[in-house]
Amino acid sequence: MVDEALKKFANELKSIREKKAISLNEIHDKTRIDLKYLNEIEEGNFDALPEVYMRGFLRKYVEMIGLDQDEILSNFELAKGENLEETEPAKSKKIELDKNEFNKKSDTFDDFEDEKPIKEEKNDNGKKKNYFVITMVLFVSAVIVILYFSFKQKSPEEIVIEKPIEEIINEQNNQPIEKTIKISNKKEESKSSAVVEDSLSLRIHAVDTSWMRLMVDNKFRDEFILNPNLSKSVKAKSNFSLLVGNAGGIELILNGKRLPQIGKKGEIKNISVDSSGIHYMRIKKN
């Protein structure tokens, strides 16, 4: 059932693309997504790669054919069998059950309409109770505020002891020195905190169109396509994670030092970058 829904979903995308006279080669040229995976999308075979890749490819495919990405991804989730709404037969059964219950009640209580005034009286009583409770809460709150400020104003008188003139002169002479020491300490603290925050700086430079998904310090940051001769710079405290759709299409520069090439053109790579360099991670299917 799920496979048929995915196939129908994919056929609709393909039909829209063909009506707009957009070829798969055009999408490939602009996104650098392999034609093989573009065909898999239009055949409804979303298990060809891990879902994180296929979702990224699907998002770029939808963008190229001019559709709303969030709406299409929501339809994709429905086609997979997730977040299914209640079916029409189930709704009709519920409606019939509700009618039967209503008929039973109407048969049991002949004076059904006479109950309305009673319910209205109950509602009026409930409203009066609510108003009373709200009034009491406001009154108690006002009393608490008044008591608080009255006690605050009746604080004990302060006893002022005059200092000798010698102590005042000494304090004035020492005060500027203490201030400069505190200011310098604050500057040193701010410098040290800045070093921790900006300890890693990564520049991603594209030599060929590349799709990638970026995480900074184990938190999702961005998903984007980088066109040739364009760069993107990011900073982190400890590490970066990159899913790259065209490994040979990018160059990485960490803290001003060029890192080794992570792969060939068209290869998909999953890497982590920290102060020690590049670490390669496996690509697992869901």
Coordinates of C-alpha atoms in Angstrom, one line a residue:
M1 CA 0.0 0.0 0.0
V2 CA 2.8 2.4 0.9
D3 CA 4.8 1.5 -2.3
E4 CA 1.8 2.3 -4.4
A5 CA 1.3 5.7 -2.7
L6 CA 5.0 6.5 -3.2
K7 CA 4.8 5.5 -6.8
K8 CA 1.7 7.7 -7.4
F9 CA 3.5 10.6 -5.6
A10 CA 6.5 10.2 -7.8
N11 CA 4.4 10.0 -11.0
E12 CA 2.7 13.3 -10.1
L13 CA 6.1 15.0 -9.8
K14 CA 7.3 13.5 -13.1
S15 CA 4.1 14.7 -14.8
I16 CA 4.6 18.3 -13.5
R17 CA 8.2 18.3 -14.6
E18 CA 7.3 17.1 -18.1
K19 CA 4.4 19.7 -18.4
K20 CA 7.0 22.4 -17.6
A21 CA 9.4 21.0 -20.3
I22 CA 12.2 20.6 -17.7
S23 CA 14.6 17.8 -18.5
L24 CA 16.4 15.7 -15.9
N25 CA 19.7 16.8 -17.5
E26 CA 18.8 20.4 -16.7
I27 CA 18.2 19.5 -13.1
H28 CA 21.5 17.5 -13.0
D29 CA 23.5 20.4 -14.5
K30 CA 22.2 22.9 -11.9
T31 CA 22.2 20.7 -8.8
R32 CA 25.0 18.1 -9.6
I33 CA 22.7 15.3 -8.4
D34 CA 23.5 12.1 -10.2
L35 CA 20.9 11.2 -12.9
K36 CA 20.6 7.8 -11.4
Y37 CA 19.1 9.2 -8.2
L38 CA 16.9 11.7 -10.1
N39 CA 15.4 8.7 -11.9
E40 CA 15.0 6.8 -8.6
I41 CA 12.9 9.8 -7.3
E42 CA 10.6 9.7 -10.3
E43 CA 10.2 5.9 -9.9
G44 CA 9.2 6.2 -6.2
N45 CA 12.3 4.3 -5.1
F46 CA 13.3 6.3 -2.1
D47 CA 15.3 3.5 -0.5
A48 CA 18.1 3.8 -3.0
L49 CA 20.1 5.9 -0.5
P50 CA 19.7 6.8 3.2
E51 CA 16.6 9.0 3.8
V52 CA 18.6 12.1 4.7
Y53 CA 20.2 12.1 1.2
M54 CA 17.0 11.3 -0.6
R55 CA 15.1 14.0 1.3
G56 CA 17.9 16.5 0.4
F57 CA 17.8 15.5 -3.3
L58 CA 14.0 15.6 -3.3
R59 CA 14.0 19.1 -1.9
K60 CA 16.4 20.3 -4.6
Y61 CA 14.4 18.5 -7.3
V62 CA 11.2 20.2 -6.2
E63 CA 12.9 23.6 -6.1
M64 CA 14.1 23.1 -9.7
I65 CA 10.6 22.3 -11.0
G66 CA 9.1 25.3 -9.2
L67 CA 7.0 23.7 -6.4
D68 CA 6.7 24.5 -2.7
Q69 CA 9.3 22.4 -0.9
D70 CA 7.5 22.2 2.5
E71 CA 4.2 21.2 0.9
I72 CA 5.8 18.5 -1.3
L73 CA 7.8 17.0 1.7
S74 CA 4.5 16.9 3.7
N75 CA 2.9 15.0 0.8
F76 CA 6.0 12.7 0.8
E77 CA 5.5 11.9 4.5
L78 CA 1.8 11.1 3.9
A79 CA 2.8 8.8 0.9
K80 CA 5.1 6.9 3.2
G81 CA 2.2 6.1 5.5
E82 CA 3.0 8.6 8.3
N83 CA 0.6 11.0 9.8
L84 CA -2.4 9.5 8.0
E85 CA -5.7 11.2 8.6
E86 CA -8.9 9.4 9.5
T87 CA -10.4 7.7 6.4
E88 CA -13.8 8.6 5.1
P89 CA -15.5 5.2 6.0
A90 CA -14.4 5.6 9.6
K91 CA -15.8 9.1 9.7
S92 CA -19.2 8.0 8.3
K93 CA -19.3 5.2 10.9
K94 CA -18.8 7.7 13.7
I95 CA -21.5 10.0 12.3
E96 CA -24.0 7.0 12.2
L97 CA -23.0 6.1 15.8
D98 CA -23.6 9.7 16.9
K99 CA -27.1 9.7 15.2
N100 CA -28.0 6.4 17.0
E101 CA -26.9 7.8 20.4
F102 CA -29.0 10.9 19.7
N103 CA -32.1 8.8 18.8
K104 CA -31.7 6.7 22.0
K105 CA -31.6 9.8 24.1
S106 CA -34.5 11.4 22.4
D107 CA -36.6 8.2 22.9
T108 CA -35.7 8.1 26.6
F109 CA -36.4 11.8 27.4
D110 CA -39.7 13.0 25.9
D111 CA -39.2 16.6 27.3
F112 CA -35.8 16.9 25.8
E113 CA -36.3 20.6 25.0
D114 CA -37.3 21.5 28.6
E115 CA -33.8 20.6 29.7
K116 CA -32.2 23.6 28.0
P117 CA -33.3 26.2 30.6
I118 CA -31.9 24.0 33.4
K119 CA -28.5 23.8 31.6
E120 CA -28.5 27.5 31.1
E121 CA -29.2 28.1 34.8
K122 CA -26.3 25.7 35.6
N123 CA -24.0 27.7 33.3
D124 CA -25.1 31.0 34.9
N125 CA -24.3 29.5 38.3
G126 CA -20.9 28.4 37.1
K127 CA -20.2 31.8 35.7
K128 CA -21.1 33.5 39.0
K129 CA -18.8 31.1 40.8
N130 CA -16.0 31.9 38.4
Y131 CA -16.5 35.6 38.8
F132 CA -16.5 35.2 42.6
V133 CA -13.2 33.2 42.5
I134 CA -11.5 35.7 40.2
T135 CA -12.6 38.6 42.5
M136 CA -11.3 36.9 45.6
V137 CA -7.9 36.1 43.9
L138 CA -7.6 39.8 42.8
F139 CA -8.5 41.0 46.3
V140 CA -5.9 38.7 48.0
S141 CA -3.3 39.7 45.5
A142 CA -3.9 43.4 46.2
V143 CA -3.6 42.8 50.0
I144 CA -0.3 41.0 49.5
V145 CA 1.1 43.8 47.4
I146 CA 0.1 46.4 49.9
L147 CA 1.5 44.5 52.9
Y148 CA 4.8 43.9 50.9
F149 CA 5.3 47.6 50.2
S150 CA 4.3 48.7 53.7
F151 CA 6.9 46.4 55.3
K152 CA 9.5 47.4 52.8
Q153 CA 9.1 51.1 53.7
K154 CA 9.4 50.4 57.4
S155 CA 13.0 49.3 57.1
P156 CA 15.3 50.1 60.2
E157 CA 17.1 53.4 60.2
E158 CA 20.7 53.3 59.0
I159 CA 23.5 54.3 61.3
V160 CA 26.1 56.4 59.5
I161 CA 29.6 56.4 61.0
E162 CA 31.9 59.1 59.6
K163 CA 35.4 57.9 58.6
P164 CA 38.5 59.7 59.5
I165 CA 39.9 62.1 56.8
E166 CA 43.0 59.9 56.4
E167 CA 41.0 56.8 55.4
I168 CA 39.0 58.8 52.8
I169 CA 42.1 60.1 51.2
N170 CA 43.7 56.7 51.1
E171 CA 40.6 55.2 49.5
Q172 CA 40.4 57.9 46.8
N173 CA 44.1 57.4 46.0
N174 CA 43.7 53.6 45.7
Q175 CA 40.4 53.6 43.8
P176 CA 41.7 54.3 40.2
I177 CA 44.2 51.5 40.6
E178 CA 41.6 49.0 41.5
K179 CA 39.3 50.1 38.6
T180 CA 42.1 49.6 36.1
I181 CA 42.9 46.2 37.4
K182 CA 39.2 45.2 37.2
I183 CA 38.9 46.5 33.7
S184 CA 42.0 44.8 32.5
N185 CA 40.8 41.5 34.0
K186 CA 37.5 41.9 32.2
K187 CA 39.4 42.4 28.9
E188 CA 41.5 39.3 29.5
E189 CA 38.3 37.3 30.3
S190 CA 36.6 38.5 27.1
K191 CA 39.7 37.6 25.0
S192 CA 39.8 34.1 26.5
S193 CA 36.1 33.5 25.9
A194 CA 36.5 34.8 22.3
V195 CA 39.3 32.3 21.7
V196 CA 37.1 29.4 23.0
E197 CA 34.1 30.5 20.8
D198 CA 36.2 31.1 17.6
S199 CA 38.7 28.2 18.0
L200 CA 37.7 26.7 14.7
S201 CA 37.1 28.5 11.4
L202 CA 36.2 26.5 8.3
R203 CA 35.9 27.9 4.7
I204 CA 34.2 25.8 2.1
H205 CA 35.2 26.7 -1.4
A206 CA 33.4 25.3 -4.5
V207 CA 35.3 24.4 -7.6
D208 CA 32.2 22.6 -9.0
T209 CA 28.5 22.8 -8.1
S210 CA 28.0 20.8 -4.8
W211 CA 25.1 20.0 -2.5
M212 CA 25.8 19.6 1.2
R213 CA 24.3 19.4 4.6
L214 CA 26.2 21.2 7.4
M215 CA 26.2 20.7 11.2
V216 CA 28.2 22.8 13.7
D217 CA 29.0 21.5 17.1
N218 CA 26.6 18.6 16.6
K219 CA 23.7 20.9 15.8
F220 CA 22.0 21.3 12.3
R221 CA 23.2 24.5 10.7
D222 CA 22.2 24.6 7.0
E223 CA 21.5 22.6 3.8
F224 CA 22.5 24.3 0.6
I225 CA 24.0 24.1 -2.9
L226 CA 27.3 25.9 -3.4
N227 CA 28.0 27.0 -7.0
P228 CA 31.5 27.2 -8.6
N229 CA 33.9 29.9 -7.3
L230 CA 31.7 30.7 -4.3
S231 CA 32.7 30.1 -0.7
K232 CA 31.0 29.8 2.7
S233 CA 32.7 30.4 6.0
V234 CA 31.5 29.1 9.4
K235 CA 32.9 29.0 12.9
A236 CA 32.6 26.4 15.7
K237 CA 33.9 25.6 19.2
S238 CA 34.8 21.9 18.6
N239 CA 33.7 20.3 15.3
F240 CA 31.9 20.4 11.9
S241 CA 30.0 17.6 10.2
L242 CA 29.4 17.6 6.4
L243 CA 27.3 15.5 4.1
V244 CA 28.6 16.3 0.6
G245 CA 26.9 15.2 -2.6
N246 CA 29.9 16.0 -4.9
A247 CA 33.0 15.4 -2.8
G248 CA 35.4 16.4 -5.6
G249 CA 33.7 19.7 -6.1
I250 CA 34.8 21.4 -2.8
E251 CA 38.0 22.5 -1.1
L252 CA 38.2 22.9 2.7
I253 CA 40.4 25.4 4.5
L254 CA 40.6 25.0 8.4
N255 CA 42.0 28.0 10.3
G256 CA 43.8 29.1 7.1
K257 CA 45.3 25.7 6.3
R258 CA 44.1 23.8 3.3
L259 CA 42.9 20.2 4.0
P260 CA 43.3 17.2 1.7
Q261 CA 40.7 16.5 -1.0
I262 CA 37.9 14.5 0.6
G263 CA 36.9 12.5 -2.6
K264 CA 36.3 12.5 -6.4
K265 CA 33.6 14.3 -8.4
G266 CA 30.2 12.8 -8.1
E267 CA 31.1 10.9 -4.9
I268 CA 29.0 11.2 -1.7
K269 CA 31.0 11.7 1.5
N270 CA 30.1 11.9 5.1
I271 CA 32.9 13.6 7.1
S272 CA 33.7 15.3 10.5
V273 CA 36.2 18.1 10.8
D274 CA 37.9 19.1 14.1
S275 CA 41.3 20.6 15.2
S276 CA 43.0 17.3 14.3
G277 CA 41.7 17.2 10.7
I278 CA 39.2 15.2 8.7
H279 CA 37.5 12.0 9.9
Y280 CA 35.5 9.9 7.5
M281 CA 32.1 8.4 8.7
R282 CA 30.1 5.5 7.2
I283 CA 26.9 6.2 5.2
K284 CA 24.2 4.0 6.7
K285 CA 20.9 3.2 5.1
N286 CA 17.8 3.6 7.4

